[in-house]
Short mmCIF file of C-alpha atoms and ligand atoms in Angstrom, two decimals:
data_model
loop_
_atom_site.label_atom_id
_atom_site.label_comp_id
_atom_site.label_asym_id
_atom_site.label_seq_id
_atom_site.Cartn_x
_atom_site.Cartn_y
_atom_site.Cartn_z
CA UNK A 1 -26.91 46.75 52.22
CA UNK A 2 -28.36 44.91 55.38
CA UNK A 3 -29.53 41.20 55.81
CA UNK A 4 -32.44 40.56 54.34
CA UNK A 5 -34.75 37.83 56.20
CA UNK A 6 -36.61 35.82 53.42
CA UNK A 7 -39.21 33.27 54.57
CA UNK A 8 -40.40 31.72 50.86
CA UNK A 9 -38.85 30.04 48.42
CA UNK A 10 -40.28 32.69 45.70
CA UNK A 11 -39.26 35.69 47.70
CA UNK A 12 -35.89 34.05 47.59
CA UNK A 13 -35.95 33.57 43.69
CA UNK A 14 -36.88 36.53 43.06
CA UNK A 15 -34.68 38.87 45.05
CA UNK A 16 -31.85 36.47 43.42
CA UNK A 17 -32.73 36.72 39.63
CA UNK A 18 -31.64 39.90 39.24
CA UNK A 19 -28.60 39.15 40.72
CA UNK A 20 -27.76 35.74 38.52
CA UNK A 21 -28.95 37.81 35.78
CA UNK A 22 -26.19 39.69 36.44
CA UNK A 23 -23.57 36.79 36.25
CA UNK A 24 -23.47 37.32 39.99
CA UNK A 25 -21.85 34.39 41.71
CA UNK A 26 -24.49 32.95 44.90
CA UNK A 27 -22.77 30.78 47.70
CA UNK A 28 -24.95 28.99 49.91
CA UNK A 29 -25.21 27.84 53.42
CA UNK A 30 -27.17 25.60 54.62
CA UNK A 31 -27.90 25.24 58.44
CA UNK A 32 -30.16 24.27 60.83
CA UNK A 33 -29.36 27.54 62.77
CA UNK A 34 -28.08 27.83 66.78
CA UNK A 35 -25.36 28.86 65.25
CA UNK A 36 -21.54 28.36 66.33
CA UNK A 37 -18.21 28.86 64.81
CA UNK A 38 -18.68 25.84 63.00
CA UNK A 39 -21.29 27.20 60.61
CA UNK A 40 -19.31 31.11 61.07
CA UNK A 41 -16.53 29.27 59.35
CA UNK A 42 -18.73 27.89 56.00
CA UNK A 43 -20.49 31.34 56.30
CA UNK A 44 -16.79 33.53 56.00
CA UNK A 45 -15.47 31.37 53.06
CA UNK A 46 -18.87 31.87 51.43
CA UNK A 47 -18.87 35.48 51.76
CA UNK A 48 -14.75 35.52 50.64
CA UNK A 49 -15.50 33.38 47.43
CA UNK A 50 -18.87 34.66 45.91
CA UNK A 51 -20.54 38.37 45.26
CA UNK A 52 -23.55 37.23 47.53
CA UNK A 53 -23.97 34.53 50.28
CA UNK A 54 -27.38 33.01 51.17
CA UNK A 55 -27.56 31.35 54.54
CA UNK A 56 -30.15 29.12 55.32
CA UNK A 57 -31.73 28.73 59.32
CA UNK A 58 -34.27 25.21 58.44
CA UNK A 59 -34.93 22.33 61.00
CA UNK A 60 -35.66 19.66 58.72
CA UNK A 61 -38.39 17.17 59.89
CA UNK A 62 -37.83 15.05 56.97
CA UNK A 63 -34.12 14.29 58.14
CA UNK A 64 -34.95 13.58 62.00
CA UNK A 65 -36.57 9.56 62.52
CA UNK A 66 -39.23 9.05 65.14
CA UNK A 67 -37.81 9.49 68.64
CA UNK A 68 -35.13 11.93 67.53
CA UNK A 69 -34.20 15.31 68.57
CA UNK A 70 -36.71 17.51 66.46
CA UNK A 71 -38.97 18.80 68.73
CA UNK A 72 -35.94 20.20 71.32
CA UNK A 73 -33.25 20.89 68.72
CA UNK A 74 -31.41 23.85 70.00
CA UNK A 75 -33.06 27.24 68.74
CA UNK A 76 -31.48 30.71 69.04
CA UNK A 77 -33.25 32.67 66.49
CA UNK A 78 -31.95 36.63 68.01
CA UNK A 79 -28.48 35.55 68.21
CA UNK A 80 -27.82 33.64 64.76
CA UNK A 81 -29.18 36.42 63.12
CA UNK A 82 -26.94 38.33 64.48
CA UNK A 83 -23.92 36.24 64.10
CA UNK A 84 -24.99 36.31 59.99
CA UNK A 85 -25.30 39.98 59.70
CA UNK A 86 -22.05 40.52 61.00
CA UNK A 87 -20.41 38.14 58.86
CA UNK A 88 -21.49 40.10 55.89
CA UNK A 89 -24.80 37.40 54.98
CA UNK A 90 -26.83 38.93 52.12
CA UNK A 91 -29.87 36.46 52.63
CA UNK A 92 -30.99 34.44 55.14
CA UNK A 93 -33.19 32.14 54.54
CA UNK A 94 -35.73 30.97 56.99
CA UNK A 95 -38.58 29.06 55.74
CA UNK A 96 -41.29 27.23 57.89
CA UNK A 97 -41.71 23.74 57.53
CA UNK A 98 -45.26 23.90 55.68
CA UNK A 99 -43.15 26.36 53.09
CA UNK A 100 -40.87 23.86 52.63
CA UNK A 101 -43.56 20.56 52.60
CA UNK A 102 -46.71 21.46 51.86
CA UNK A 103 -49.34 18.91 51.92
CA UNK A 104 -49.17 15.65 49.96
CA UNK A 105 -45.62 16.13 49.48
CA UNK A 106 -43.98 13.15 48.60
CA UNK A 107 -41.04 13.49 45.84
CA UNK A 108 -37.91 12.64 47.78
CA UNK A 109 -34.03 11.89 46.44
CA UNK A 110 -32.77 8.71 46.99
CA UNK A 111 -29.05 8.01 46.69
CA UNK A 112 -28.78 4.74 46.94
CA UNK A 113 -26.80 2.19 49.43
CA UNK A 114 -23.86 5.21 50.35
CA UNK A 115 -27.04 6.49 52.82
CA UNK A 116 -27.52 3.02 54.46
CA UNK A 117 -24.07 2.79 55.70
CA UNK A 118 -22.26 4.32 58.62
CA UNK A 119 -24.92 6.80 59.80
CA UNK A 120 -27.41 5.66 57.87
CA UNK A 121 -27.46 2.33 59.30
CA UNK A 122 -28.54 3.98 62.77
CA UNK A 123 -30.96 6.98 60.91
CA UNK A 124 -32.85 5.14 58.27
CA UNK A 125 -34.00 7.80 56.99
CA UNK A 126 -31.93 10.60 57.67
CA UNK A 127 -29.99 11.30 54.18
CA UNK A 128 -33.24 10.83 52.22
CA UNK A 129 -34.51 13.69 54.26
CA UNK A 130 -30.56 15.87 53.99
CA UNK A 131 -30.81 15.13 49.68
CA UNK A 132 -34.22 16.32 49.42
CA UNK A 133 -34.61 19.27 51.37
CA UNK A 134 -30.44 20.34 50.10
CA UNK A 135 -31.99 19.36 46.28
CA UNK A 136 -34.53 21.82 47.47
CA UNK A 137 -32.18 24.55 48.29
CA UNK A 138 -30.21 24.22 45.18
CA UNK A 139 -33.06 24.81 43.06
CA UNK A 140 -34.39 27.63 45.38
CA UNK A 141 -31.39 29.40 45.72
CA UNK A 142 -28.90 28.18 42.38
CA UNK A 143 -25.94 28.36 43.96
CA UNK A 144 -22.44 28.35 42.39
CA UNK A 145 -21.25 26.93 45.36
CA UNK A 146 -22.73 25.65 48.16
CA UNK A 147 -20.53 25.13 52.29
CA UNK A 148 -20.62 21.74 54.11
CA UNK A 149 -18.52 20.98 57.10
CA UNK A 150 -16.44 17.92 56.62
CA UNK A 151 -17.66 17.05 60.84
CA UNK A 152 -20.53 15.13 58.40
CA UNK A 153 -18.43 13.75 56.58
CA UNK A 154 -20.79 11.40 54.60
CA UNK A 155 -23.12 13.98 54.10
CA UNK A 156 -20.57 15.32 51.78
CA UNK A 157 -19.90 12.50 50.20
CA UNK A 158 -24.02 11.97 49.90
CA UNK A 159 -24.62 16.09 48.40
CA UNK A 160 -21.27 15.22 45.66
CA UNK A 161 -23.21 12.27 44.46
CA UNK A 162 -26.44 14.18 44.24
CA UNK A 163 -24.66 17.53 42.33
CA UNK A 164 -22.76 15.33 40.00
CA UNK A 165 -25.13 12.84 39.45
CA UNK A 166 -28.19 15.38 38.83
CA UNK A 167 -26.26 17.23 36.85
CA UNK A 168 -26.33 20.50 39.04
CA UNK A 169 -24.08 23.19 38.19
CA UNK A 170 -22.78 23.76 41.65
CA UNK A 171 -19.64 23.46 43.70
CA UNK A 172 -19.84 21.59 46.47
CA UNK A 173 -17.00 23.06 48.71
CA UNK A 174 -16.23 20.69 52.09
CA UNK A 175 -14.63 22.56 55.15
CA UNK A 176 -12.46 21.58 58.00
CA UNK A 177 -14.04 20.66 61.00
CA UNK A 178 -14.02 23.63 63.76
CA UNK A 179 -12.92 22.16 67.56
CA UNK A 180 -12.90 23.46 70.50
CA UNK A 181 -9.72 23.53 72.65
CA UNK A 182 -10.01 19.91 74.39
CA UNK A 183 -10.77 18.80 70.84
CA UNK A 184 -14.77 18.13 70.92
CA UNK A 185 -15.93 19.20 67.40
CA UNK A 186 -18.28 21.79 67.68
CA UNK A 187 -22.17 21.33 67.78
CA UNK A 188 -25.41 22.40 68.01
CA UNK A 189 -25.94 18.72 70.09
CA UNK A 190 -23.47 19.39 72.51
CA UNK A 191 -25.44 22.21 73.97
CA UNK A 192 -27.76 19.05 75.16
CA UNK A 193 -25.16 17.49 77.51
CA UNK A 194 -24.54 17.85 81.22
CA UNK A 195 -20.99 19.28 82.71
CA UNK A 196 -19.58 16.01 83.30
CA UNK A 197 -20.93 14.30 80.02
CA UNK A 198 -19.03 17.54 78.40
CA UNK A 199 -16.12 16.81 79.74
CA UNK A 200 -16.27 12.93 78.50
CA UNK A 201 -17.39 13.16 75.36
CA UNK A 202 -13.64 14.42 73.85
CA UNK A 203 -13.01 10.87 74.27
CA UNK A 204 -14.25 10.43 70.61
CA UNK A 205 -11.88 12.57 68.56
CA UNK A 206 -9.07 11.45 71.26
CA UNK A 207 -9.84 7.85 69.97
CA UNK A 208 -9.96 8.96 66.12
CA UNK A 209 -7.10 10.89 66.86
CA UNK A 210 -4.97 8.18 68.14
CA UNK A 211 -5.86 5.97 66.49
CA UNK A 212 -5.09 7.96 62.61
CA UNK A 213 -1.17 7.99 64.08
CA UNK A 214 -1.06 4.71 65.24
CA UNK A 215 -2.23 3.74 61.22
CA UNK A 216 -0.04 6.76 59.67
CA UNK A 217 2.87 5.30 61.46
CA UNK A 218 2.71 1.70 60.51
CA UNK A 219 1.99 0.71 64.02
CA UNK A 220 -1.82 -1.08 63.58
CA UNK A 221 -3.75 -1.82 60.98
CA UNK A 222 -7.61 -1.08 60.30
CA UNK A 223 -8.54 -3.70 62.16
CA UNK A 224 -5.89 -3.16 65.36
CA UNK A 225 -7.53 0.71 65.34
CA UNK A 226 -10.73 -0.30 65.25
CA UNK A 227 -10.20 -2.32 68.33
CA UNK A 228 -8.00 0.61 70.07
CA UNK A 229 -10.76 3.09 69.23
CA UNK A 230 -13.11 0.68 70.86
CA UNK A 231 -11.37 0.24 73.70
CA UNK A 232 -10.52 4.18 74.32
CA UNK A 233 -14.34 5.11 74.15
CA UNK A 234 -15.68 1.91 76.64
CA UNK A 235 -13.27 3.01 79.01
CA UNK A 236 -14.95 6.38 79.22
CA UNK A 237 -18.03 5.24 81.95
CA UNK A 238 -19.98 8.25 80.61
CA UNK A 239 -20.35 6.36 77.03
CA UNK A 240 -23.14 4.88 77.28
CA UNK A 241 -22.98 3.73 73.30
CA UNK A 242 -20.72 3.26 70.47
CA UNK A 243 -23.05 2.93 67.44
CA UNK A 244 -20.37 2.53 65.26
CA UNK A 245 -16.33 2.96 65.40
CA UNK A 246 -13.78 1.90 62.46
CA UNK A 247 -11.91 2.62 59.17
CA UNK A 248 -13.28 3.18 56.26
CA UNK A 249 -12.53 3.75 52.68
CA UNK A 250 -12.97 7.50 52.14
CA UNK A 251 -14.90 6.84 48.76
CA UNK A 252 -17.04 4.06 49.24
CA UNK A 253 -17.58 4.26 53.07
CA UNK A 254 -16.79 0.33 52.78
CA UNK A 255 -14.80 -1.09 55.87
CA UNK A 256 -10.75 -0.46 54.81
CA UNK A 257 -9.36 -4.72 54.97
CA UNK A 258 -5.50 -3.11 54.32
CA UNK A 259 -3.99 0.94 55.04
CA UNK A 260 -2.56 1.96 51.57
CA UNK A 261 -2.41 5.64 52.68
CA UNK A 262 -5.85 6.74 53.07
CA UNK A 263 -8.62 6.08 54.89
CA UNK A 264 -11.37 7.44 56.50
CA UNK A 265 -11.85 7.22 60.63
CA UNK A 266 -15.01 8.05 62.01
CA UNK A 267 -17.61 6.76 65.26
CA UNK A 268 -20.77 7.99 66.02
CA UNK A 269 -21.64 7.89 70.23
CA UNK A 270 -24.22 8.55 72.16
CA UNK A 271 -23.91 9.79 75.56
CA UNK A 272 -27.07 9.24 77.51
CA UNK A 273 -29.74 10.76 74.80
CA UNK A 274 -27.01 12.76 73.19
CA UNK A 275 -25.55 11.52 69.31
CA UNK A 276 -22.33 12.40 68.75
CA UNK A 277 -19.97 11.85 65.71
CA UNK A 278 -16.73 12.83 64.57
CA UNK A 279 -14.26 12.02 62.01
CA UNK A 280 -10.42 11.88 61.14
CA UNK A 281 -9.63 11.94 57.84
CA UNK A 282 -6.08 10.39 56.84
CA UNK A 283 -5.16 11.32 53.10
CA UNK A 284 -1.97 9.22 51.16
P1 AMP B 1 -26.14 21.76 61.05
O1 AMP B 1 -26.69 23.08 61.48
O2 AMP B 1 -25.68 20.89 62.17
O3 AMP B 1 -27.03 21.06 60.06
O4 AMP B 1 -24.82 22.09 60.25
C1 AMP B 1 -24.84 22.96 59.14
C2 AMP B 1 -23.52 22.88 58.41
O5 AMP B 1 -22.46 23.24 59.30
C3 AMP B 1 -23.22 21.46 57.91
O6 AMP B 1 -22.61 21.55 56.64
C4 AMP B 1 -22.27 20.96 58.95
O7 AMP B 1 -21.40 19.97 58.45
C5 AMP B 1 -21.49 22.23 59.28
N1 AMP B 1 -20.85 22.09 60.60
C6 AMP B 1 -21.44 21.74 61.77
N2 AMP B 1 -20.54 21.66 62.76
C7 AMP B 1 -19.33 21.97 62.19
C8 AMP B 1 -17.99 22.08 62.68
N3 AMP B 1 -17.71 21.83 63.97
N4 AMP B 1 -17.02 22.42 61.83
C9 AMP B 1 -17.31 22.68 60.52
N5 AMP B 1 -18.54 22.58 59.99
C10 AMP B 1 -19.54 22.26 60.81
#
């Protein structure tokens, strides 16, 4: 059976309920499409673990803040389709954004302070946006399990809390970040920056990189990688700003004070109008 290209949330219940009624197993993928081996990755375990994978193509407004990248995010409708088909996708789901928010909508899922921190402190009101429209999906599409990439690392963290706190009967399955061969994680972003930008903006997972040995082998502490990480990125010219840079504790996203083992590195840069972020995690 082909792809089938479902633009409603009710055309996407009810081609499921058969299936579910079935004791079919549903894995979904959420994405916000221009597709790369990144999302291919989430998309093959999905199809290797459940009888049916949903993928979903949605640029959510409700997760970009004024002056962000909604109105040029990368778009590459012929090709991710596609990309899904071939990976054996049984729907994708591609809703518009009145589908999705009609008028007067206003219910949205707050998590609480783990949103305000790291990238939160910089997008206000960016994992608001990420729980609600993911909530969304879950209900849409009732998932057994649903495919993040660990590259957002928080948002993770953010769509656990949510599942286990909502009570939602879904497995929320993180992936290893996919890099490309000088290291960059992959991105639909990085499509926005110049040659020479391109070939700067490794710098971050170099820095992340370095500095997760230097704390594996007892050579710095939190603090002493912070300020190597720091110092790795400002001495790229091309960097035009480190939003934020440090270790972290995994759980809580609280700054780590002492390295018992594990710990959480991750920066968020911007290089000209381009946000980048990356993380290292380091597990005891
Ligand atoms: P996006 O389209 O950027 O919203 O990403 C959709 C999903 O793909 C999210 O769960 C991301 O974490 C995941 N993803 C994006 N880039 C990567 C990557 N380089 N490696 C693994 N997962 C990724």
């Amino acid at each position: 059976m082909g792809m089938e290209v479902l633009r409603s949330p009710k055309m996407v219940r009810e081609a499921l309920f058969p299936q579910l009624m079935r004791g079919r197993s549903v894995g979904l993928v959420p994405t916000m499409g221009a597709l790369h081996n990144g999302h291919m990755a989430l998309v093959r375990d999905s199809v290797m673990e459940n009888d049916l994978t949903v993928a979903s193509i949605f640029v959510n407004p409700a997760q970009f803040g004024p002056g962000e990248d909604l109105d040029n995010y990368p778009r590459d409708t012929d090709s991710d389709l596609s990309k899904l088909r071939e990976a054996g996708v049984d729907i994708l789901f591609m809703p518009s954004a009145s589908e999705m928010y009609d008028q007067g909508f206003s219910t949205f899922v707050d998590v609480g302070p783990i949103t305000a921190k790291l990238c939160g402190a910089f997008r206000p009101t960016h994992f608001r946006g990420v729980a609600t429209v993911v909530t969304k999906l879950f209900n849409i599409v009732s998932p057994a399990r649903a495919y993040f990439g660990q590259k957002d690392y928080q948002q993770v963290l953010v769509i656990r809390k949510i599942a286990r706190e909502l009570n939602m009967p879904v497995d929320v399955v993180g992936c290893p970040t996919i890099r490309e061969s000088d290291g960059i994680a992959m991105s639909s972003r990085n499509a926005y920056l110049s040659e020479a930008q391109r070939s700067a903006a490794p710098v971050l997972y170099r820095a992340l990189s370095a500095a997760a040995e230097a704390l594996k082998g007892g050579d710095t502490s939190p603090q002493g990688a912070r300020v190597m990480m720091e110092d790795m990125i400002k001495a790229e010219s091309l960097i035009d700003e480190v939003q934020y840079i440090g270790c972290y504790d995994p759980d809580t996203l609280d700054w780590l004070e002492e390295f018992s083992g594990g710990a959480l590195l991750a920066g968020a840069i911007k290089i000209g109008r381009t946000r980048l972020i990356d993380n290292v995690l380091v597990v005891s």
